[in-house]
Coordinates of C-alpha atoms (C1' of nucleotides) in Angstrom, one line a residue:
Chain A
M873 CA -6.6 -36.5 1.3
N874 CA -8.2 -38.1 -1.7
I875 CA -8.5 -35.0 -3.8
N876 CA -6.9 -35.2 -7.2
Q877 CA -5.5 -31.9 -8.0
N878 CA -2.5 -30.8 -9.9
I879 CA -2.0 -27.2 -9.2
K880 CA 1.2 -25.7 -7.9
V881 CA 1.4 -22.8 -5.5
A882 CA 4.1 -20.1 -5.9
V883 CA 4.8 -16.8 -4.3
D884 CA 6.1 -13.7 -6.0
A885 CA 7.3 -10.5 -4.5
I886 CA 7.2 -7.0 -6.0
V887 CA 10.0 -5.2 -4.3
F888 CA 9.8 -1.4 -4.7
G889 CA 12.7 0.9 -4.0
Y890 CA 13.2 4.6 -4.4
S891 CA 16.3 6.6 -5.2
E892 CA 17.1 9.8 -7.1
N893 CA 13.5 10.6 -7.5
Q894 CA 12.8 7.3 -9.3
L895 CA 10.7 4.4 -8.3
N896 CA 12.5 1.1 -8.9
V897 CA 11.6 -2.6 -9.0
L898 CA 13.9 -5.5 -8.2
L899 CA 14.0 -8.1 -10.9
I900 CA 15.8 -11.4 -11.3
K901 CA 17.1 -12.8 -14.5
Q902 CA 15.9 -16.3 -15.2
K903 CA 18.8 -18.8 -15.5
Y904 CA 17.0 -21.9 -16.6
G905 CA 14.0 -23.1 -18.5
V906 CA 11.9 -21.8 -21.3
L907 CA 12.1 -18.3 -20.0
K908 CA 15.9 -18.3 -19.7
N909 CA 17.3 -14.8 -19.7
K910 CA 13.9 -13.1 -19.3
W911 CA 13.5 -10.9 -16.3
A912 CA 11.0 -11.8 -13.6
L913 CA 9.8 -10.9 -10.1
V914 CA 11.5 -12.5 -7.1
G915 CA 9.6 -15.7 -6.3
G916 CA 9.3 -19.4 -6.3
F917 CA 7.4 -22.4 -5.2
V918 CA 6.0 -22.8 -1.7
K919 CA 7.3 -25.7 0.3
D920 CA 4.9 -28.1 1.9
N921 CA 5.8 -27.2 5.4
E922 CA 6.2 -23.5 5.3
T923 CA 3.6 -20.7 5.4
L924 CA 3.1 -18.4 2.5
F925 CA 4.7 -15.6 4.4
E926 CA 7.8 -17.8 5.2
A927 CA 8.0 -18.7 1.5
V928 CA 8.2 -15.1 0.3
N929 CA 10.8 -14.2 3.0
R930 CA 12.8 -17.3 2.1
E931 CA 12.8 -16.4 -1.6
L932 CA 13.7 -12.8 -0.9
Q933 CA 16.6 -14.0 1.2
E934 CA 17.8 -16.7 -1.2
E935 CA 17.5 -14.7 -4.4
T936 CA 18.6 -11.3 -3.2
G937 CA 19.6 -11.2 0.4
I938 CA 17.5 -8.2 0.9
T939 CA 15.7 -7.1 4.0
V940 CA 12.4 -5.3 3.4
N941 CA 10.8 -2.6 5.4
Y942 CA 7.3 -3.5 4.5
L943 CA 5.6 -6.6 3.2
E944 CA 2.0 -7.4 2.6
Q945 CA 0.0 -9.8 0.6
L946 CA -1.2 -8.2 -2.7
F947 CA -3.3 -10.5 -4.7
T948 CA -3.5 -14.1 -5.9
F949 CA -3.1 -14.6 -9.6
G950 CA -4.9 -17.7 -10.8
D951 CA -7.3 -16.6 -13.4
D952 CA -5.1 -17.3 -16.3
I953 CA -4.7 -21.0 -16.4
Q954 CA -1.7 -20.8 -18.7
R955 CA 0.1 -18.0 -16.9
D956 CA 3.0 -20.4 -16.4
P957 CA 4.1 -22.4 -19.5
R958 CA 5.3 -25.2 -17.3
G959 CA 1.9 -26.1 -16.0
R960 CA -0.9 -24.9 -13.8
V961 CA 0.5 -22.5 -11.2
I962 CA -1.2 -20.0 -9.1
S963 CA 0.9 -17.2 -7.6
V964 CA 0.3 -15.4 -4.3
A965 CA 1.9 -12.0 -4.9
Y966 CA 3.3 -9.9 -2.2
F967 CA 4.1 -6.2 -2.2
A968 CA 7.4 -5.1 -0.5
L969 CA 9.1 -1.8 0.1
V970 CA 12.8 -1.2 0.7
N971 CA 14.9 1.7 1.4
S972 CA 17.0 0.8 -1.6
T973 CA 19.8 3.3 -1.1
K974 CA 21.3 1.2 1.6
F975 CA 20.9 -2.0 -0.3
N976 CA 23.3 -3.5 -2.7
V977 CA 21.9 -6.3 -4.7
R978 CA 23.9 -9.5 -4.3
A979 CA 24.0 -12.3 -6.7
D980 CA 23.2 -15.1 -4.3
S981 CA 23.1 -18.8 -3.7
D982 CA 20.9 -19.6 -6.7
A983 CA 23.3 -17.3 -8.5
E984 CA 20.7 -15.6 -10.5
E985 CA 21.3 -12.0 -11.4
A986 CA 19.3 -9.5 -9.4
Q987 CA 19.0 -5.9 -10.6
W988 CA 17.0 -2.7 -10.0
F989 CA 15.0 -1.3 -12.8
S990 CA 13.3 2.1 -13.0
I991 CA 9.6 1.5 -13.6
A992 CA 10.0 4.1 -16.4
A993 CA 12.3 1.7 -18.2
L994 CA 11.2 -1.9 -17.6
P995 CA 12.4 -4.8 -19.7
D996 CA 10.0 -7.5 -21.0
L997 CA 8.9 -9.6 -18.1
A998 CA 8.3 -13.4 -17.8
F999 CA 4.9 -15.0 -17.1
D1000 CA 2.2 -12.5 -16.2
H1001 CA 4.6 -10.4 -14.2
K1002 CA 3.7 -7.2 -16.0
L1003 CA 0.2 -7.6 -14.8
I1004 CA 1.3 -8.3 -11.3
L1005 CA 3.5 -5.3 -11.3
E1006 CA 0.8 -3.0 -12.5
T1007 CA -1.5 -4.2 -9.8
A1008 CA 1.2 -3.6 -7.2
L1009 CA 1.9 -0.1 -8.6
K1010 CA -1.8 0.8 -8.2
R1011 CA -1.8 -0.5 -4.7
L1012 CA 1.3 1.5 -3.9
Q1013 CA -0.3 4.7 -5.2
N1014 CA -3.5 4.2 -3.3
K1015 CA -1.9 3.2 -0.1
L1016 CA 0.4 6.1 -0.1
T1017 CA -2.6 8.3 0.5
Y1018 CA -4.0 6.6 3.5
Q1019 CA -1.0 4.9 5.1
P1020 CA 2.4 6.2 5.9
I1021 CA 4.2 3.7 3.8
G1022 CA 6.2 6.4 1.9
F1023 CA 8.6 6.4 4.9
D1024 CA 9.5 2.8 4.1
L1025 CA 10.9 3.9 0.8
L1026 CA 13.2 6.5 2.4
P1027 CA 16.2 6.3 4.7
K1028 CA 15.5 6.4 8.4
E1029 CA 16.4 10.1 8.4
F1030 CA 15.3 12.0 5.4
L1031 CA 14.8 15.5 4.0
F1032 CA 11.4 17.0 3.7
S1033 CA 12.0 17.7 0.1
D1034 CA 12.6 14.0 -0.6
L1035 CA 9.4 13.0 1.0
E1036 CA 7.6 15.7 -1.0
N1037 CA 9.3 14.5 -4.2
L1038 CA 8.4 11.0 -3.5
Y1039 CA 4.7 11.9 -3.3
C1040 CA 4.9 14.0 -6.4
T1041 CA 6.7 11.4 -8.4
L1042 CA 4.7 8.4 -7.4
L1043 CA 1.3 10.1 -7.7
N1044 CA 2.1 12.3 -10.7
K1045 CA 0.8 15.3 -9.0
E1046 CA 2.1 18.8 -8.2
I1047 CA 1.9 19.5 -4.5
D1048 CA 2.2 22.9 -2.8
R1049 CA 5.3 22.6 -0.6
R1050 CA 3.9 24.8 2.1
N1051 CA 0.6 23.0 2.4
F1052 CA 2.2 19.6 2.2
R1053 CA 4.6 20.3 5.0
K1054 CA 1.9 21.9 7.2
K1055 CA -0.3 18.8 6.7
I1056 CA 2.4 16.2 7.4
L1057 CA 3.7 18.1 10.4
S1058 CA 0.2 18.6 11.8
F1059 CA 0.0 14.8 12.1
G1060 CA 2.7 14.8 14.8
I1061 CA 4.2 11.6 13.5
I1062 CA 7.5 12.9 12.3
E1063 CA 10.3 14.4 14.3
E1064 CA 12.9 16.9 13.5
T1065 CA 16.5 15.8 14.2
D1066 CA 19.4 18.1 14.8
K1067 CA 21.2 16.9 11.8
F1068 CA 21.3 18.3 8.4
G1069 CA 21.4 16.6 5.1
S1070 CA 22.6 18.2 2.0
K1071 CA 21.9 18.5 -1.6
K1072 CA 24.6 19.9 -3.8
N1073 CA 23.2 23.4 -3.9
G1074 CA 21.3 25.7 -1.7
R1075 CA 20.5 26.1 2.0
P1076 CA 21.1 22.9 4.0
A1077 CA 18.0 21.2 5.2
K1078 CA 17.0 19.5 8.5
L1079 CA 16.7 15.7 8.6
F1080 CA 13.4 14.2 9.8
K1081 CA 12.5 10.9 11.3
F1082 CA 9.2 9.0 11.1
K1083 CA 7.9 8.2 14.6
K1084 CA 6.4 4.8 14.0
L1085 CA 5.5 4.1 17.6
K1086 CA 3.7 7.5 17.9
Y1087 CA 1.9 6.7 14.7
N1088 CA 0.8 3.3 16.1
K1089 CA -0.4 4.9 19.3
L1090 CA -2.4 7.6 17.5
T1091 CA -3.9 5.0 15.2
K1092 CA -5.3 3.1 18.2
E1093 CA -6.8 6.4 19.3
G1094 CA -8.6 6.8 16.1
F1095 CA -6.2 8.9 14.1
V1096 CA -6.3 8.3 10.3
F1097 CA -3.4 9.2 8.1
D1098 CA -4.7 10.9 5.0
I1099 CA -3.1 13.0 2.3
Y1100 CA -5.4 14.7 -0.2
F1101 CA -4.6 16.6 -3.3
A1102 CA -5.8 19.6 -5.2
Chain B
M677 CA 7.0 -29.9 -14.1
N678 CA 9.4 -31.6 -11.7
I679 CA 8.4 -29.8 -8.6
N680 CA 7.4 -31.9 -5.7
Q681 CA 4.7 -30.1 -3.9
N682 CA 1.7 -31.4 -2.0
I683 CA -0.4 -28.4 -1.4
K684 CA -4.1 -28.2 -2.3
V685 CA -5.8 -25.1 -3.5
A686 CA -9.4 -24.3 -2.4
V687 CA -11.7 -21.3 -2.7
D688 CA -14.1 -20.0 -0.1
A689 CA -16.8 -17.4 -0.5
I690 CA -18.1 -15.1 2.3
V691 CA -21.6 -14.3 1.1
F692 CA -23.2 -11.3 2.9
G693 CA -26.8 -10.5 2.7
Y694 CA -28.9 -7.9 4.5
S695 CA -32.4 -8.0 5.6
E696 CA -34.5 -6.5 8.4
N697 CA -31.6 -4.3 9.5
Q698 CA -29.4 -7.3 10.0
L699 CA -26.2 -8.4 8.2
N700 CA -26.3 -12.1 7.4
V701 CA -23.8 -14.7 6.2
L702 CA -24.5 -17.7 4.2
L703 CA -23.2 -20.9 5.7
I704 CA -23.2 -24.6 4.7
K705 CA -23.4 -27.5 7.0
Q706 CA -20.7 -30.1 6.4
K707 CA -22.1 -33.5 5.6
Y708 CA -18.9 -35.6 5.7
G709 CA -15.5 -35.9 7.2
V710 CA -14.0 -34.9 10.6
L711 CA -16.0 -31.7 10.6
K712 CA -19.3 -33.3 9.9
N713 CA -22.2 -31.1 11.1
K714 CA -20.0 -28.1 11.6
W715 CA -20.9 -24.9 9.7
A716 CA -18.6 -23.6 7.1
L717 CA -18.3 -21.0 4.3
V718 CA -19.3 -22.0 0.8
G719 CA -16.2 -23.4 -0.9
G720 CA -14.3 -26.3 -2.2
F721 CA -11.2 -27.4 -4.2
V722 CA -10.2 -25.8 -7.4
K723 CA -10.2 -28.0 -10.5
D724 CA -7.1 -28.2 -12.7
N725 CA -8.7 -26.6 -15.7
E726 CA -10.7 -23.8 -14.2
T727 CA -9.7 -20.4 -13.0
L728 CA -10.1 -19.3 -9.4
F729 CA -13.0 -17.1 -10.4
E730 CA -14.7 -19.9 -12.1
A731 CA -14.1 -22.1 -9.1
V732 CA -15.9 -19.8 -6.7
N733 CA -18.8 -19.3 -9.1
R734 CA -19.1 -23.0 -9.5
E735 CA -19.1 -23.6 -5.8
L736 CA -21.7 -20.9 -5.3
Q737 CA -23.9 -22.5 -7.9
E738 CA -23.4 -26.1 -6.8
E739 CA -23.9 -25.5 -3.1
T740 CA -26.5 -22.8 -3.0
G741 CA -27.8 -21.9 -6.5
I742 CA -27.3 -18.3 -5.5
T743 CA -26.5 -15.4 -7.9
V744 CA -24.4 -12.7 -6.3
N745 CA -24.4 -9.0 -7.1
Y746 CA -20.8 -8.4 -6.2
L747 CA -17.7 -10.7 -6.0
E748 CA -14.1 -9.8 -5.4
Q749 CA -11.0 -11.6 -4.2
L750 CA -10.5 -11.0 -0.5
F751 CA -7.3 -12.6 0.7
T752 CA -5.4 -15.9 0.5
F753 CA -5.2 -17.9 3.7
G754 CA -2.1 -20.0 3.9
D755 CA -0.2 -18.9 6.9
D756 CA -1.6 -21.6 9.2
I757 CA -0.2 -24.9 7.8
Q758 CA -2.8 -26.9 9.8
R759 CA -5.8 -24.8 9.0
D760 CA -7.3 -27.9 7.4
P761 CA -7.1 -31.1 9.4
R762 CA -7.0 -33.2 6.2
G763 CA -3.7 -31.8 5.0
R764 CA -2.0 -28.7 3.6
V765 CA -4.6 -26.5 2.0
I766 CA -4.5 -22.9 1.1
S767 CA -7.7 -21.1 0.5
V768 CA -8.3 -18.1 -1.8
A769 CA -11.2 -16.3 -0.1
Y770 CA -13.8 -14.3 -2.0
F771 CA -16.1 -11.7 -0.7
A772 CA -19.7 -11.6 -2.1
L773 CA -22.8 -9.5 -1.7
V774 CA -26.3 -10.5 -2.3
N775 CA -29.7 -8.9 -2.1
S776 CA -30.8 -11.7 0.1
T777 CA -34.4 -10.8 0.2
K778 CA -35.0 -12.2 -3.2
F779 CA -33.0 -15.3 -2.5
N780 CA -34.3 -18.5 -1.1
V781 CA -31.6 -20.9 -0.1
R782 CA -31.9 -24.2 -1.8
A783 CA -30.4 -27.4 -0.6
D784 CA -28.7 -28.4 -3.8
S785 CA -26.9 -31.2 -5.7
D786 CA -24.4 -31.9 -3.1
A787 CA -27.4 -31.8 -0.8
E788 CA -25.7 -29.9 1.9
E789 CA -27.8 -27.6 4.0
A790 CA -27.4 -23.9 3.3
Q791 CA -28.6 -21.3 5.7
W792 CA -28.4 -17.6 6.5
F793 CA -27.0 -16.6 9.9
S794 CA -27.1 -13.2 11.4
I795 CA -23.5 -12.2 12.1
A796 CA -24.7 -11.3 15.6
A797 CA -25.5 -15.0 16.3
L798 CA -23.0 -17.2 14.5
P799 CA -22.5 -20.8 15.2
D800 CA -19.0 -22.4 15.6
L801 CA -17.3 -22.5 12.3
A802 CA -15.1 -25.1 10.7
F803 CA -11.4 -24.6 9.8
D804 CA -10.2 -21.0 10.1
H805 CA -13.5 -19.7 8.8
K806 CA -14.0 -17.4 11.7
L807 CA -10.8 -15.6 10.9
I808 CA -11.8 -15.4 7.2
L809 CA -15.2 -14.0 8.2
E810 CA -13.7 -11.3 10.4
T811 CA -11.4 -10.3 7.6
A812 CA -14.3 -10.1 5.2
L813 CA -16.4 -8.0 7.7
K814 CA -13.6 -5.5 8.0
R815 CA -13.3 -5.2 4.3
L816 CA -17.0 -4.7 4.0
Q817 CA -17.0 -1.9 6.5
N818 CA -14.0 -0.2 4.9
K819 CA -15.3 -0.5 1.4
L820 CA -18.7 0.8 2.3
T821 CA -17.1 4.2 2.9
Y822 CA -15.3 4.5 -0.4
Q823 CA -17.3 2.4 -2.9
P824 CA -21.0 2.2 -3.5
I825 CA -21.3 -1.5 -2.6
G826 CA -24.1 -0.9 -0.1
F827 CA -26.5 -0.9 -3.0
D828 CA -25.5 -4.5 -3.8
L829 CA -27.1 -5.5 -0.4
L830 CA -30.4 -3.8 -1.2
P831 CA -33.1 -4.5 -3.7
K832 CA -32.9 -2.8 -7.0
E833 CA -35.4 -0.2 -5.7
F834 CA -35.0 0.7 -2.1
L835 CA -36.1 3.2 0.5
F836 CA -33.7 5.9 1.6
S837 CA -34.3 4.9 5.2
D838 CA -33.1 1.4 4.4
L839 CA -29.9 2.7 2.9
E840 CA -29.4 4.9 5.9
N841 CA -30.0 2.0 8.2
L842 CA -27.7 -0.2 6.4
Y843 CA -24.8 2.3 6.9
C844 CA -25.7 2.8 10.5
T845 CA -26.0 -0.9 11.3
L846 CA -22.9 -2.1 9.5
L847 CA -20.7 0.8 10.7
N848 CA -22.1 1.1 14.2
K849 CA -22.5 4.8 13.8
E850 CA -25.3 7.3 14.2
I851 CA -25.8 9.4 11.1
D852 CA -27.8 12.5 10.7
R853 CA -30.6 11.7 8.3
R854 CA -30.6 15.1 6.6
N855 CA -26.9 15.2 6.1
F856 CA -26.7 11.6 4.9
R857 CA -29.5 12.2 2.3
K858 CA -28.0 15.4 1.1
K859 CA -24.6 13.8 0.7
I860 CA -25.8 10.8 -1.2
L861 CA -28.1 12.8 -3.4
S862 CA -25.3 15.3 -4.2
F863 CA -23.3 12.5 -5.9
G864 CA -26.0 12.2 -8.5
I865 CA -25.7 8.5 -8.7
I866 CA -29.2 7.6 -7.4
E867 CA -32.5 8.2 -9.0
E868 CA -35.9 8.8 -7.6
T869 CA -38.6 6.5 -9.0
D870 CA -42.3 7.3 -9.1
K871 CA -43.0 4.3 -6.9
F872 CA -43.6 4.2 -3.2
G873 CA -42.5 1.5 -0.8
S874 CA -44.1 1.1 2.5
K875 CA -43.3 0.3 6.0
K876 CA -46.1 -0.6 8.3
N877 CA -46.5 2.9 9.7
G878 CA -46.1 6.5 8.8
R879 CA -45.9 8.4 5.6
P880 CA -45.1 6.3 2.5
A881 CA -41.6 6.8 1.1
K882 CA -40.3 7.1 -2.4
L883 CA -38.3 4.2 -3.9
F884 CA -34.8 5.0 -5.3
K885 CA -32.6 3.3 -7.7
F886 CA -28.8 3.2 -8.0
K887 CA -27.6 4.4 -11.4
K888 CA -24.6 2.1 -11.9
L889 CA -23.9 3.4 -15.4
K890 CA -23.8 7.0 -14.2
Y891 CA -21.5 6.0 -11.4
N892 CA -19.1 4.3 -13.8
K893 CA -19.1 7.3 -16.0
L894 CA -18.5 9.7 -13.2
T895 CA -15.7 7.5 -11.8
K896 CA -13.9 7.7 -15.1
E897 CA -14.1 11.5 -14.9
G898 CA -12.5 11.5 -11.5
F899 CA -15.4 11.3 -9.2
V900 CA -14.7 9.5 -5.9
F901 CA -17.5 8.0 -3.8
D902 CA -16.8 8.8 -0.2
I903 CA -19.0 8.9 2.9
Y904 CA -17.5 10.4 6.1
F905 CA -18.8 10.4 9.6
A906 CA -18.9 12.6 12.5
Chain C
dC1498 C1' 26.8 38.7 -5.6
dC1499 C1' 24.4 35.1 -7.8
dA1500 C1' 22.1 30.6 -8.0
dA1501 C1' 19.7 27.1 -5.7
dA1502 C1' 17.0 25.1 -2.4
dA1503 C1' 14.8 25.7 2.5
dG1504 C1' 11.7 27.7 5.3
dT1505 C1' 7.5 30.1 6.7
dG1506 C1' 1.8 32.8 7.3
dT1507 C1' -2.3 34.6 5.8
dT1508 C1' -6.6 35.0 3.4
dT1509 C1' -10.6 33.0 1.2
dG1510 C1' -14.2 29.9 0.2
dC1511 C1' -16.3 25.5 0.4
dG1512 C1' -18.2 21.7 2.6
dC1513 C1' -19.2 19.3 6.8
dT1514 C1' -21.8 19.7 11.1
dA1515 C1' -25.3 20.6 13.9
dC1516 C1' -29.9 21.3 14.5
dA1517 C1' -36.0 21.2 14.5
dC1518 C1' -40.2 21.5 12.3
dC1519 C1' -44.0 20.2 9.1
dC1520 C1' -46.1 16.3 6.1
dA1521 C1' -48.6 12.1 4.7
dT1522 C1' -50.5 8.0 6.0
dG1523 C1' -53.1 4.2 8.9
dC1524 C1' -55.7 3.2 12.6
Chain D
dG640 C1' -56.5 13.0 16.1
dC641 C1' -52.6 10.6 17.2
dA642 C1' -48.7 7.8 16.4
dT643 C1' -45.2 6.7 13.1
dG644 C1' -41.9 7.5 9.9
dG645 C1' -40.8 10.7 5.7
dG646 C1' -39.1 14.9 4.0
dT647 C1' -36.7 19.4 4.1
dG648 C1' -33.2 24.3 5.0
dT649 C1' -29.8 27.1 7.2
dA650 C1' -26.1 29.2 9.9
dG651 C1' -21.4 28.7 11.6
dC652 C1' -17.0 27.0 11.6
dG653 C1' -13.0 24.4 10.5
dC654 C1' -10.0 23.0 7.1
dA655 C1' -8.0 22.8 2.6
dA656 C1' -6.4 25.7 -1.2
dA657 C1' -4.1 29.4 -3.1
dC658 C1' -0.4 32.2 -3.0
dA659 C1' 5.3 34.9 -2.5
dC660 C1' 8.9 36.5 -0.1
dT661 C1' 13.0 35.8 3.0
dT662 C1' 17.0 32.9 4.5
dT663 C1' 21.0 30.1 4.1
dT664 C1' 24.6 28.1 1.9
dG665 C1' 28.4 27.3 -2.0
dG666 C1' 30.8 29.0 -5.6

DNA sequence: CCAAAAGTGTTTGCGCTACACCCATGC
DNA sequence: GCATGGGTGTAGCGCAAACACTTTTGG
């Protein structure tokens, strides 16, 4: 191909986790280069013979060893020509969800340091990663209301109160417990188990499961997941 | 930058227009290369010193001379390594809307042939442009229901019946005229003019205008545009 | 017995849905 | 005067919103 172009293509992943009523993001400490010791999203350059999707998965694997529950393309950042001080780089950003309670960050092959940060207390970020993160957060908030992705931030079996808190926390809203429960249960996409989880205090609560297959089936029949708010 | 990467970055635009109750797409006939004489989306390679956004606008200008009413990034296609027979190319696709009635396609500088096609009668498309087009169409259909982008497909002043037909046609739904009108008017984002447009037959109909500024203001105050269907 | 969280029903009001008749114009 | 599309009002019903007390457990 006789096109003369000197633009590099990278992928970045915004990995969200949720624990103790806090939304967290996974960041990596840069070990080399101008931005050494700054924190950045998981990511790196795409190889010539891998798809974008393979590239993100590889980076996630190499840099953190994590397995994500949900992954989708978010946006491609290429409108700031100088977003990377090393040269012209565009970044295809992906948006990932993890049940982070089961996940221990590992310092891996590339031996960078990976760490969870509460989005309430973020460090300075390298490149335009703050912008990317804000974009991802908006997407998360929107998507929560029309797709059942909240479940991907919770353990397989979860308490209703945790689901409720997740929605309250991420959307900054107060929700009526009774109406919320009624609404979610009316969808018929979660199932009561016979197990109980426990908080420190109070009456023990049933554990619930998200029925993904049922959800997929209903979706094909025209069902639309949707949570409104007062 | 000592990264060895041989991936080219292109942009493509899916330009939708609407006339005579038909959704149309703007395509370009390829003049050179393996895909000579095949039809393709407007697009081309990004230059080193221009943003992605500038690149799409430049290509739109160069290849068609068109001015679009709406332009947003759609998706980045890079999961088929062989989507371009000339080598590894990823394409950042954009989604554009035009009031096509006022627009006459011009064969321009690059002297390729530009032409509107009804999406009901598309020719074979080059590359993975069929996939891109389908993605764009879904986005259009979704977005119509929660953002007032239908107006960007109509003239500045339009008939209510045209707006209604646009929704019916693009969403393949039947809509009750009275309820549709009531709903739209209740938003307070369109304005009656004192002019009349005319179809061939029947009683003349008032022309309406979309009040974009009012919409923006309302949006800041929490208003959400939303059209449901039976 | 007290504190803490879980679990549960009913009433009210708003908004979507369904539905049919008259009006203005051109020919 | 007839054909064609434009313009309008209402009644019922379903669903979301608002709202408070009882239950179970641990200490």
